mmCIF file of C-alpha atoms and ligand atoms in Angstrom:
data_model
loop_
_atom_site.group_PDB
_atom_site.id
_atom_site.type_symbol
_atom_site.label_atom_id
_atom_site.label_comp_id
_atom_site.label_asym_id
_atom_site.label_seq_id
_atom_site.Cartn_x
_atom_site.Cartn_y
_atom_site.Cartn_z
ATOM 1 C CA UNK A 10 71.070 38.295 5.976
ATOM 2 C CA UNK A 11 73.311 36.848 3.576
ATOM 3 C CA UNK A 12 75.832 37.891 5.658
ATOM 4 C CA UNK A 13 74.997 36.707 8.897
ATOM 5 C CA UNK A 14 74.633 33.608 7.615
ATOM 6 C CA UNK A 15 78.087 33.430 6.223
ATOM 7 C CA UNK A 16 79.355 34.748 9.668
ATOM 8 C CA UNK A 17 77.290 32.178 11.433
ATOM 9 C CA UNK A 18 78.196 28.742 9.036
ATOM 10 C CA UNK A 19 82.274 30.183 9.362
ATOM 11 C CA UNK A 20 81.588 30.000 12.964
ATOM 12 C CA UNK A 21 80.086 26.277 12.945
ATOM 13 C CA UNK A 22 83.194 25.455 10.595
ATOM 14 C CA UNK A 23 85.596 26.204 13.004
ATOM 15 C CA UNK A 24 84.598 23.913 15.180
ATOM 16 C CA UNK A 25 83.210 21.112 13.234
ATOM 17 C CA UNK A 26 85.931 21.168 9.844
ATOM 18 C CA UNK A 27 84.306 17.848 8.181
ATOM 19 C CA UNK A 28 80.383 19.589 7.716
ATOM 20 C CA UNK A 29 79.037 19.727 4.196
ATOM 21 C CA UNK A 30 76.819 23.107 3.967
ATOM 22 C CA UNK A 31 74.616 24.088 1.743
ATOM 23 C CA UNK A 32 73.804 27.820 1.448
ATOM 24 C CA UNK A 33 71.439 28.211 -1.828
ATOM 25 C CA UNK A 34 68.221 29.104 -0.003
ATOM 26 C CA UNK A 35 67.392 33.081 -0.513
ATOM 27 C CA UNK A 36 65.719 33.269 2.694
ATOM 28 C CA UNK A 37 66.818 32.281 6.518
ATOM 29 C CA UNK A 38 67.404 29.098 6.071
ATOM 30 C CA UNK A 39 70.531 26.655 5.237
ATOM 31 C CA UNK A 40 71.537 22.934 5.788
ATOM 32 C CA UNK A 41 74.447 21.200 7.046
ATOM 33 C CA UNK A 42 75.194 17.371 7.033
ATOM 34 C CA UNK A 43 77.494 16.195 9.662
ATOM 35 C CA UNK A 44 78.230 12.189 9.986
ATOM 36 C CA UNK A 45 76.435 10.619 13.312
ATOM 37 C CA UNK A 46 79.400 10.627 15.291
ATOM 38 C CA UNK A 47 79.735 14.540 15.559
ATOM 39 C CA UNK A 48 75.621 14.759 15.304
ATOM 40 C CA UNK A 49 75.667 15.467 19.611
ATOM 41 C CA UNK A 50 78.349 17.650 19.601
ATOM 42 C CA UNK A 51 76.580 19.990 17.011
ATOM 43 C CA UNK A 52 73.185 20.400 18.657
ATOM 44 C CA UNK A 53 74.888 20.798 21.554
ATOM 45 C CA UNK A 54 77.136 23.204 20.075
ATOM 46 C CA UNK A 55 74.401 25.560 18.273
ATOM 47 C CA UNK A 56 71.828 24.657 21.326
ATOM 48 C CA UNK A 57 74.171 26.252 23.963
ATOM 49 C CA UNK A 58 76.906 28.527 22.288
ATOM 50 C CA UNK A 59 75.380 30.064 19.497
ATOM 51 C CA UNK A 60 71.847 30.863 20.669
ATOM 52 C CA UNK A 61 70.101 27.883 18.970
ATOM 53 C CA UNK A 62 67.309 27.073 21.411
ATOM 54 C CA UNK A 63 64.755 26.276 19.355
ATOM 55 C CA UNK A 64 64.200 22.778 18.120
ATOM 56 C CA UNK A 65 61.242 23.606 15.111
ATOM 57 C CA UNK A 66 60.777 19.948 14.236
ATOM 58 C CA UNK A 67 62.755 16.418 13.747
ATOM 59 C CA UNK A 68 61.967 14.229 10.654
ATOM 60 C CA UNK A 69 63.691 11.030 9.170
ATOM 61 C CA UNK A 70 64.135 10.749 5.417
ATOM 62 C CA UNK A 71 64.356 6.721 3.789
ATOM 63 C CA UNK A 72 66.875 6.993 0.883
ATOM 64 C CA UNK A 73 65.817 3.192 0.055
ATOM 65 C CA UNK A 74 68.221 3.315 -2.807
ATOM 66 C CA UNK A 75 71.260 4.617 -1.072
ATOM 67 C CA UNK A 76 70.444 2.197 1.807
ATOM 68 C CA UNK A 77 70.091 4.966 4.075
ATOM 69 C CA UNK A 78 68.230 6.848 6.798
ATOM 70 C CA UNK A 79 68.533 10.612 7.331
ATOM 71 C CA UNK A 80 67.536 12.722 9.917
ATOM 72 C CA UNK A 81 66.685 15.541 10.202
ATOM 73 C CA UNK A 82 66.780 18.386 12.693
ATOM 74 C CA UNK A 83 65.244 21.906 12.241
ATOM 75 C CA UNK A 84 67.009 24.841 14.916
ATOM 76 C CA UNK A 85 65.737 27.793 14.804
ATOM 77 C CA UNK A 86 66.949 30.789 16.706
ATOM 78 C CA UNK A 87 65.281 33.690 18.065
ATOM 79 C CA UNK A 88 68.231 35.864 18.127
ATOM 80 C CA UNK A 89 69.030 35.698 14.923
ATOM 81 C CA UNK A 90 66.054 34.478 13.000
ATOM 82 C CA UNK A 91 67.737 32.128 11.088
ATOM 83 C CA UNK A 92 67.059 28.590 11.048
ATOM 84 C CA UNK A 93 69.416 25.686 10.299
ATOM 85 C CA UNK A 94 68.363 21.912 8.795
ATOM 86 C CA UNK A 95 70.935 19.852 10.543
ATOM 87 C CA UNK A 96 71.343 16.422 8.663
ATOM 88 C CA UNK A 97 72.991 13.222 9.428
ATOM 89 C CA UNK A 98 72.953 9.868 7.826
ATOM 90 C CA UNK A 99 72.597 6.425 9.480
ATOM 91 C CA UNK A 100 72.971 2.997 8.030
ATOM 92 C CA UNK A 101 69.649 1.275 7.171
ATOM 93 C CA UNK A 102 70.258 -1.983 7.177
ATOM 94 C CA UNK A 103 71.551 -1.199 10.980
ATOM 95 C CA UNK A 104 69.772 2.086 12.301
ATOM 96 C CA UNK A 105 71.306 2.676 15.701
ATOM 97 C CA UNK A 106 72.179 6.517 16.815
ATOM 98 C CA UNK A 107 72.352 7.409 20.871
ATOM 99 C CA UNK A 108 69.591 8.960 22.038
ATOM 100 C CA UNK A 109 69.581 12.426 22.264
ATOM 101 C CA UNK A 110 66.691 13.729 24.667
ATOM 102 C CA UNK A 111 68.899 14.926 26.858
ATOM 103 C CA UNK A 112 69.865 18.488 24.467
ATOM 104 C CA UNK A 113 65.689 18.667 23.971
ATOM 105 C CA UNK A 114 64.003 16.753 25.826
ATOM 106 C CA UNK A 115 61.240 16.506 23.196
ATOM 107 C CA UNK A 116 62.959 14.547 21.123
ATOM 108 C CA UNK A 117 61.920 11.892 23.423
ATOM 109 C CA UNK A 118 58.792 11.730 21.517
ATOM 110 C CA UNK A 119 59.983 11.993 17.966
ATOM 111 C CA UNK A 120 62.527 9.242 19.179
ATOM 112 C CA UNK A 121 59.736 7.006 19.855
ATOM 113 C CA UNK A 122 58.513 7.627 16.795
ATOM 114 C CA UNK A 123 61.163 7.051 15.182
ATOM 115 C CA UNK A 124 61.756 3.599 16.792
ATOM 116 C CA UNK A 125 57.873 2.763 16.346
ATOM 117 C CA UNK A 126 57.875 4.144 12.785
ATOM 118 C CA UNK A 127 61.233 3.261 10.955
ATOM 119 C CA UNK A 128 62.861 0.695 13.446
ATOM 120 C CA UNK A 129 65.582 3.154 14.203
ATOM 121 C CA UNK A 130 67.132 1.975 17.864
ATOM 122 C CA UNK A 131 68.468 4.639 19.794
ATOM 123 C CA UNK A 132 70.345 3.552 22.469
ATOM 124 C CA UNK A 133 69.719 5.086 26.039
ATOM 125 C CA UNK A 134 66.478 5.317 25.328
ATOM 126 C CA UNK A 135 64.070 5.012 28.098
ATOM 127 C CA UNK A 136 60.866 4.084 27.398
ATOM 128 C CA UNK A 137 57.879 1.101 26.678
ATOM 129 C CA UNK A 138 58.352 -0.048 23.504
ATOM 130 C CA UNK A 139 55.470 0.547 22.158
ATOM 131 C CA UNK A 140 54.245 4.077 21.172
ATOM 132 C CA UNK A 141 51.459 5.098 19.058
ATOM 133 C CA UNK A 142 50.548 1.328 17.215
ATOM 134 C CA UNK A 143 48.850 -0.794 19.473
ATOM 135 C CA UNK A 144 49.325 -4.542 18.853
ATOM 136 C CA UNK A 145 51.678 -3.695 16.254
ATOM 137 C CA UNK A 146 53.093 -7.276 14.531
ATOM 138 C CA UNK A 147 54.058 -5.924 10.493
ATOM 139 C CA UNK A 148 57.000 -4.280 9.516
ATOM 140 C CA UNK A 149 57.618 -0.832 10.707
ATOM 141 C CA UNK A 150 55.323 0.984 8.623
ATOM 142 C CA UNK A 151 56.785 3.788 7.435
ATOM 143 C CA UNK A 152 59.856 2.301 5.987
ATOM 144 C CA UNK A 153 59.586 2.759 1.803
ATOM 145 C CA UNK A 154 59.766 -1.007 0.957
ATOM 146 C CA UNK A 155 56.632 -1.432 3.237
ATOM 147 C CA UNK A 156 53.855 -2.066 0.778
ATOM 148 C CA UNK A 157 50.809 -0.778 2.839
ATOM 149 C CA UNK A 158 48.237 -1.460 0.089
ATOM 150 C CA UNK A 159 48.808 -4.926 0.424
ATOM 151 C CA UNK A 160 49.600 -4.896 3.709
ATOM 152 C CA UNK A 161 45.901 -3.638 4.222
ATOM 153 C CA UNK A 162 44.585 -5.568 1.604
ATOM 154 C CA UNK A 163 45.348 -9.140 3.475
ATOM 155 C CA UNK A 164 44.687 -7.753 6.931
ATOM 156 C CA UNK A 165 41.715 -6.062 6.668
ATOM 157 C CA UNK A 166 38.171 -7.103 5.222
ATOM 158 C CA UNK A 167 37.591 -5.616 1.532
ATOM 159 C CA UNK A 168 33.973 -4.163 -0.051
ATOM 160 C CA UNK A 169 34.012 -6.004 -3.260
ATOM 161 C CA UNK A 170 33.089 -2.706 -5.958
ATOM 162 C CA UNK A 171 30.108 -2.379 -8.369
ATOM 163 C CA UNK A 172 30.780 -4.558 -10.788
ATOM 164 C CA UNK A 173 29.349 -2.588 -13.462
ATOM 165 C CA UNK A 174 31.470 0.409 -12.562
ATOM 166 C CA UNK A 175 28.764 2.593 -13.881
ATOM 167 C CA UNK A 176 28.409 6.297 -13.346
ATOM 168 C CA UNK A 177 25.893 6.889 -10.958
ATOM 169 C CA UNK A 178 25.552 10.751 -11.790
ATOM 170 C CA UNK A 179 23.221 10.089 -14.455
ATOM 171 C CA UNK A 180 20.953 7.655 -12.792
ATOM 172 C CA UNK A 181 20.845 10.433 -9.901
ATOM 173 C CA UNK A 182 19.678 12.907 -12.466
ATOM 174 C CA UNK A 183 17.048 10.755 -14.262
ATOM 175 C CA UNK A 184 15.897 10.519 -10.836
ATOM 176 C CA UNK A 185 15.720 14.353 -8.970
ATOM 177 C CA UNK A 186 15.394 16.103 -12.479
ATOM 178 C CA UNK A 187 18.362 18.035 -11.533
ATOM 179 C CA UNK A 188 21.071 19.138 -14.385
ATOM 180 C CA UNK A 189 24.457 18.501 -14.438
ATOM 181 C CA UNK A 190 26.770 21.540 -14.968
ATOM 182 C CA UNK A 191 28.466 22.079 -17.774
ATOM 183 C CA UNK A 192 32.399 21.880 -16.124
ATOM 184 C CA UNK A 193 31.113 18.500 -13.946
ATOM 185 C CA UNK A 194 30.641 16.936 -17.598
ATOM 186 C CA UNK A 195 34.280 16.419 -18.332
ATOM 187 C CA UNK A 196 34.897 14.516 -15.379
ATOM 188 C CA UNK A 197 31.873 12.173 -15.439
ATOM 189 C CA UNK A 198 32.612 8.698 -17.284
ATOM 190 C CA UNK B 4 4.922 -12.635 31.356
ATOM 191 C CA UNK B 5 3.017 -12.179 28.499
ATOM 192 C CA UNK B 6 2.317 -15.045 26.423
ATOM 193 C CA UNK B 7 -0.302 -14.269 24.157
ATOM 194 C CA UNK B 8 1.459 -13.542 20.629
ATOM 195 C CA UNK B 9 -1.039 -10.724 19.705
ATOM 196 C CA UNK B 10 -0.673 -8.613 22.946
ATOM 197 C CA UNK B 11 3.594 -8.978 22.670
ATOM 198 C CA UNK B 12 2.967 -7.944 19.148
ATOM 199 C CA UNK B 13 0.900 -4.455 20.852
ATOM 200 C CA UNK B 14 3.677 -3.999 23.422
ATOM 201 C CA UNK B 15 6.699 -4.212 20.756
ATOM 202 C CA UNK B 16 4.623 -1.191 18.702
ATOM 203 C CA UNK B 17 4.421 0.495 21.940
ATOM 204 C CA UNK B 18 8.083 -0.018 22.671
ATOM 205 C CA UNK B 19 9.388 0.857 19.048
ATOM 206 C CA UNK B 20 7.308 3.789 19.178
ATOM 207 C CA UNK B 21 8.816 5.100 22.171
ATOM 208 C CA UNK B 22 12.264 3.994 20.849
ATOM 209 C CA UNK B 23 11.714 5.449 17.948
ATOM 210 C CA UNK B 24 11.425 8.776 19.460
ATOM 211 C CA UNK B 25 14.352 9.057 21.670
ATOM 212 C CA UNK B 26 17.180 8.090 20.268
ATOM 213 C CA UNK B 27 20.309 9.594 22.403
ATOM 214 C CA UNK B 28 23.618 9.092 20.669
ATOM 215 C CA UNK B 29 26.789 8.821 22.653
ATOM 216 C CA UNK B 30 29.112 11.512 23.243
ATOM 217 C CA UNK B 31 32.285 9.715 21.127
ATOM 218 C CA UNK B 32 33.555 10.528 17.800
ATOM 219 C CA UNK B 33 36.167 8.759 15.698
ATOM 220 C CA UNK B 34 37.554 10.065 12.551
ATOM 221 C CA UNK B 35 36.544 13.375 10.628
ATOM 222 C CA UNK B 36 33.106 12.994 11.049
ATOM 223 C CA UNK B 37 32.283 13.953 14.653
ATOM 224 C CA UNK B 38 32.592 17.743 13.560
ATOM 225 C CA UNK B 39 29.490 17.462 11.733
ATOM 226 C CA UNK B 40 27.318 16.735 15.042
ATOM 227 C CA UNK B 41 27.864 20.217 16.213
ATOM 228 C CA UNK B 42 25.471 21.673 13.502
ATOM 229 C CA UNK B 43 23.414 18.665 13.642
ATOM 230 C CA UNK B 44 22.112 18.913 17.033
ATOM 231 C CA UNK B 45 22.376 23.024 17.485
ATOM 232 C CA UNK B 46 19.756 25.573 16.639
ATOM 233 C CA UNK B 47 20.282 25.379 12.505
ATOM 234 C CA UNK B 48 19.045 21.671 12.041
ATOM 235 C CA UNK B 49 18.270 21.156 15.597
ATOM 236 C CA UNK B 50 18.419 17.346 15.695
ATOM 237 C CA UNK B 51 16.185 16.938 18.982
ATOM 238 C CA UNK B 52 13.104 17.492 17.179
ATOM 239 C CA UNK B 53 13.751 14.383 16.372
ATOM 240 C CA UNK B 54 14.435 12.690 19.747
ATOM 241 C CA UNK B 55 18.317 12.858 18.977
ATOM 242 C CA UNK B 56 20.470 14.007 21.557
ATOM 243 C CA UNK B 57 23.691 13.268 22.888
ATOM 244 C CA UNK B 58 24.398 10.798 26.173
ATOM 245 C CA UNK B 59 27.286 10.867 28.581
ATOM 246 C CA UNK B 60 27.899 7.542 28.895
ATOM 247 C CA UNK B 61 27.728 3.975 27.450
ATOM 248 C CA UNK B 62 24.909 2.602 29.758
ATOM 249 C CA UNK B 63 22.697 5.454 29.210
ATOM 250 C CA UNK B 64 22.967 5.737 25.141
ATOM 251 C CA UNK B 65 20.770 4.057 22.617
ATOM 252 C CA UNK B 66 22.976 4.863 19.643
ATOM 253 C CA UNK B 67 26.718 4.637 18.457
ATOM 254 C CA UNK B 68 28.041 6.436 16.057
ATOM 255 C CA UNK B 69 30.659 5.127 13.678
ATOM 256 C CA UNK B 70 31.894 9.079 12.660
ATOM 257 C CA UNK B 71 34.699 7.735 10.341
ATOM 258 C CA UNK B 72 37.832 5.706 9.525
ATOM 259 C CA UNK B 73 38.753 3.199 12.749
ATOM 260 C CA UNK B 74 42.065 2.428 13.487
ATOM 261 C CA UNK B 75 42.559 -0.802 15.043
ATOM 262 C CA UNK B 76 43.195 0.645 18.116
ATOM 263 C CA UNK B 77 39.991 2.997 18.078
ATOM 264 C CA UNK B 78 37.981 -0.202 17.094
ATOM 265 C CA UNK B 79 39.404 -2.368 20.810
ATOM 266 C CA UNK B 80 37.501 0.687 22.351
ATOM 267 C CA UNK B 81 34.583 0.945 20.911
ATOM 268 C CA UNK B 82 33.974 -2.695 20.495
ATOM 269 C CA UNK B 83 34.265 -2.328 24.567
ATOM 270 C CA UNK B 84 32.043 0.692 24.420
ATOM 271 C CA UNK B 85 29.625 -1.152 22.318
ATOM 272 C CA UNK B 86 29.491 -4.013 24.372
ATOM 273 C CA UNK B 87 28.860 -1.773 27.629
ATOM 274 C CA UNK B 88 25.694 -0.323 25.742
ATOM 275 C CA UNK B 89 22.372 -1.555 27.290
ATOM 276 C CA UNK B 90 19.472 -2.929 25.082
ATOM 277 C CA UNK B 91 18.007 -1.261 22.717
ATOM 278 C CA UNK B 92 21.418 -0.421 21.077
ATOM 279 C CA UNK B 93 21.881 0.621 17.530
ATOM 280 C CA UNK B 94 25.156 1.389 15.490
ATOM 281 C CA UNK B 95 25.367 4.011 12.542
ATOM 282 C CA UNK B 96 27.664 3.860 10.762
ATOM 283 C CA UNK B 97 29.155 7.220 9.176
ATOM 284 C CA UNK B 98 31.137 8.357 6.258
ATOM 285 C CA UNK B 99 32.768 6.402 3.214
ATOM 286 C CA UNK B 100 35.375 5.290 5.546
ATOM 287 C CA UNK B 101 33.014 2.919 7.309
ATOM 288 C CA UNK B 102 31.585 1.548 4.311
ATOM 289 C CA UNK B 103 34.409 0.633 2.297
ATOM 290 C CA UNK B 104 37.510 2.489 3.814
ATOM 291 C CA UNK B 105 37.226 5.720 2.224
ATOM 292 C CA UNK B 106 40.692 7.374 0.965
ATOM 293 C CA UNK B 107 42.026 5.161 4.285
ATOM 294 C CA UNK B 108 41.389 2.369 1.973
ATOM 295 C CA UNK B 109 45.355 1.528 1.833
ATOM 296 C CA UNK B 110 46.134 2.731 5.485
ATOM 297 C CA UNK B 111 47.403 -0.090 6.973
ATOM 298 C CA UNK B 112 46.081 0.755 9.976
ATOM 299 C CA UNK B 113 42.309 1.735 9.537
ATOM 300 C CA UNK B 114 39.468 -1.248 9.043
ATOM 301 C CA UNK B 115 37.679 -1.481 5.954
ATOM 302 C CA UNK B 116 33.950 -2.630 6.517
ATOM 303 C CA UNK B 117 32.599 -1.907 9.273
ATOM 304 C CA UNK B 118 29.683 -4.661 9.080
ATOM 305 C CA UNK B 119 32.676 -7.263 9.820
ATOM 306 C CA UNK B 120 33.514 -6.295 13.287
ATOM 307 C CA UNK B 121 30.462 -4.648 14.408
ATOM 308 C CA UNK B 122 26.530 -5.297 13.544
ATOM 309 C CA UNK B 123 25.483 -1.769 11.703
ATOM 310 C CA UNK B 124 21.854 -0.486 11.397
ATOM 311 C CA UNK B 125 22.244 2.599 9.172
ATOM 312 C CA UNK B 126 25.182 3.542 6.854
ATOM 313 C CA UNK B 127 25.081 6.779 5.911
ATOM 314 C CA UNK B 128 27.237 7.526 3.116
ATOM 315 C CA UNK B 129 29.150 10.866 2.013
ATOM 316 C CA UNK B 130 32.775 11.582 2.710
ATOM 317 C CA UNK B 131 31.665 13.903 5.027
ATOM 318 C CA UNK B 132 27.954 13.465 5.466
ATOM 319 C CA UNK B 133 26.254 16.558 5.693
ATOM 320 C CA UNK B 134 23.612 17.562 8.459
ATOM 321 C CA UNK B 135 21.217 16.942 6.164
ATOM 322 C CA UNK B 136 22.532 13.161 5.237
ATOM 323 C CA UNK B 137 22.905 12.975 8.942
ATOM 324 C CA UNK B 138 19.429 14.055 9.555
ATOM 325 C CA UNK B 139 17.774 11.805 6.931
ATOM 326 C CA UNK B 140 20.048 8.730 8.627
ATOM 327 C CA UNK B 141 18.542 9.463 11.512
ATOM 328 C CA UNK B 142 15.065 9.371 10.032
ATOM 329 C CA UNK B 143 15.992 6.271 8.045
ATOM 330 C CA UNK B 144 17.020 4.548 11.424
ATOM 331 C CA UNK B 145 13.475 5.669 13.398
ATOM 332 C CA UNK B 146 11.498 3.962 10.422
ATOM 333 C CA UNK B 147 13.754 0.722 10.985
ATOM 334 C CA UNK B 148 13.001 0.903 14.686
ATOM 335 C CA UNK B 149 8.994 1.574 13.987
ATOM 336 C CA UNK B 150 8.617 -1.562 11.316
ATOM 337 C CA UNK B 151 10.913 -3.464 14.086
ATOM 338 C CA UNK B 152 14.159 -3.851 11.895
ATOM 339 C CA UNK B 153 17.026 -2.477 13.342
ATOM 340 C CA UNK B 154 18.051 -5.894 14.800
ATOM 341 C CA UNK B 155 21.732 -5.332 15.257
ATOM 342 C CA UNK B 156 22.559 -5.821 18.767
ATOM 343 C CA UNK B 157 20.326 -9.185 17.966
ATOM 344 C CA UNK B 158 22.137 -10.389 14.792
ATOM 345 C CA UNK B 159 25.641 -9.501 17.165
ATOM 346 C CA UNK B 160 24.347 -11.902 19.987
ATOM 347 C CA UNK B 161 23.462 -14.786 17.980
ATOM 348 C CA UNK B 162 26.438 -14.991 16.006
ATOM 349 C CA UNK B 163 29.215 -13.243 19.014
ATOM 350 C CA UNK B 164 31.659 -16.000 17.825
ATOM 351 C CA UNK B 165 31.815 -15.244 14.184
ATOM 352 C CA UNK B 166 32.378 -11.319 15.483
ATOM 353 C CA UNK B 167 34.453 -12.597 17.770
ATOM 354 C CA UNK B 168 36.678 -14.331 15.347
ATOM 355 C CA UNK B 169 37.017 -11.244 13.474
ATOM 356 C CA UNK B 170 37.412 -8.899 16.251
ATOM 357 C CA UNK B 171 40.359 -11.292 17.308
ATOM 358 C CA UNK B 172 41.954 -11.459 14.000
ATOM 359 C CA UNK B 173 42.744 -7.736 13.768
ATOM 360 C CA UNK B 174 43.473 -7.059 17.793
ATOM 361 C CA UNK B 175 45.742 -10.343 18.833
ATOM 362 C CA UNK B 176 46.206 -9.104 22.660
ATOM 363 C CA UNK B 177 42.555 -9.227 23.811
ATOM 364 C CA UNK B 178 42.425 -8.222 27.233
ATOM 365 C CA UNK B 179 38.363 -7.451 26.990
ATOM 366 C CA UNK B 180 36.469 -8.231 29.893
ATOM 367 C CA UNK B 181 33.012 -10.456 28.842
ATOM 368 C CA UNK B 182 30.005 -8.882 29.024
ATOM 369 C CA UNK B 183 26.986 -10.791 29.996
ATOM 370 C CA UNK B 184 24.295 -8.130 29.004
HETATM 371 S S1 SF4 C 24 34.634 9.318 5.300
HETATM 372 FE FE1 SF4 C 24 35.887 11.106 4.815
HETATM 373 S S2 SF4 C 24 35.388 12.622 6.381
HETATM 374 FE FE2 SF4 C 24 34.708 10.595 7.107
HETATM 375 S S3 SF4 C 24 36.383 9.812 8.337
HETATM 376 FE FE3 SF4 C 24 36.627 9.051 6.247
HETATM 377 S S4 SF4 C 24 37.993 10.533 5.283
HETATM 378 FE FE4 SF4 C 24 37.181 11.494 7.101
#
């Protein structure tokens, strides 16, 4: 396997010289990160000339720190058995990338998503604005600096606690008869 | 048509009596906690001994079931579902999730308390109830009917505005129609 996977990232290399790869996985898997410019042109690339057909699953990654988005595409193909982790990096402070349903058109959905999810805008994008959140007016939620605890806390109606914060295992007890086990002791207050 | 205090107070015993005995639940779950109806109404703990069963639609069920966390967008329909439901109506409400939010208690997109938005007869607790919790919710919400308790369509007509206000505060593009009951 080792290999064909050699064989197969020499072949991507030729065509796309300014790829970082990263071959350290000892199974059928390895990454490459390609800047959004060339991101098309790749998935294209392993989609139609090198037997790539299957898109496993798209996810976006919030490096907060580096002020980044990445995303991420998972190929897979059935030829081969092999599976690549395509990754490209967008700006986060301006998170535009051309759509791209047109290689899959699945990604449609996870572009949505996307939009709905971590205000990425892809342009050429057809579709209502709003996707899964209804009546949506916060942040998009699944941005890191989105505090969702206190986002929920001053939206939503609380249930003030007990304010004894007793353990109500013992009172139970008391009550039924019943015994508590010896390994449920530790964990009762 | 009947006046006399004495003979309404015969006819409600009649009424809750019959109520009391068949309860049909609507056919809609939310959350988790519609797997656990399943078991509850087939042959192991065989909930229409009780008078439980399920209903097709709104206008022909007696009880809702809350069966877990609501997202906002959940809670527009069943608020509309609820609404639909003719008198006698009764909500329980179902799993931790409804009580106090359950592990959804940071989800920024699940309600909290239940009791807020939507008048609730029975809570049953558990995170998921059993059939057995479910059972003795059941039971707990036929006593409530008998001694004339379970008020909560009542309590939701008299104060509609505050439930209103709340309803409106969570779900700012309210294109409901109005119910007149
Ligand atoms: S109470 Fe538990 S089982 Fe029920 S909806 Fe919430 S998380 Fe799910």
């Amino acid at each position: 396997m080792k290999e064909l996977k050699e064989q197969l990232i020499n072949r991507i290399k030729a065509h796309f010289p300014d790829i970082t790869v990263e071959n350290n996985f000892n199974y059928n898997r390895f990454d490459v990160s390609i800047n959004k410019e060339s991101i098309h042109s790749i998935l294209f690339y392993l989609k139609d000339v090198m037997g790539f057909k299957h898109l496993s699953d798209t996810n976006c990654v919030d490096w907060l720190e580096e002020g980044e988005f990445e995303i991420v595409f998972i190929v897979w193909s059935p030829a081969e058995k092999i599976k690549i982790f395509v990754r490209t990096r967008i700006d986060r402070n301006n998170p535009v990338l051309e759509t791209l349903d047109m290689i899959w058109p699945q990604l449609h959905t996870y572009e949505r998503e996307f939009r709905e999810m971590f205000g990425i805008q892809f342009t050429g994008l057809e579709a209502p604005d709003e996707f899964i959140l209804e009546d949506w007016q916060g942040p998009p939620p699944y941005r890191r600096d989105f505090d969702t605890a206190a986002f929920a806390a001053e939206t939503f109606f609380e249930r003030p606690g007990r304010e004894d914060a007793e353990d109500v295992r013992e009172a139970i007890t008391k009550l039924t008869g019943e015994e508590i086990p010896e390994f449920a002791k530790k964990y009762s207050r | 048509m009947i006046n006399d205090k004495n003979s309404q107070k015969i006819v409600d015993i009649i009424q809750n009596w019959a109520r009391q005995h068949s309860i049909w639940v609507l056919a809609y779950g939310t959350g988790c906690g519609a797997i656990e109806l399943p078991p509850t109404m087939t042959s192991r703990y065989d909930a229409e001994r009780l008078g439980v069963r399920g209903a097709a639609t709104p206008r022909q069920a007696d009880v809702l079931l809350i069966t877990g966390y609501l997202t906002t967008k959940t809670l527009k329909r069943v608020i509309r579902v609820y609404e639909q439901m003719q008198d006698p109506k009764y909500v329980v409400g179902f799993g931790s999730c409804t009580i106090n939010g359950g592990m959804y208690y940071d989800s920024y997109n699940t309600i909290k308390v239940l009791d807020k938005y939507l008048p609730v007869d029975v809570y049953i607790n558990g995170c998921m109830p059993r059939p057995e919790a479910v059972l003795s919710g059941f039971a707990k919400l036929q006593e409530r009917i008998a001694e004339g308790r379970a008020e909560g369509a009542k309590k939701y007509k008299e104060n509609l505005e505050w439930y209103r206000a709340n309803q409106k505060k969570i779900i700012p593009n309210w294109v409901m129609p109005d119910y007149n009951w």
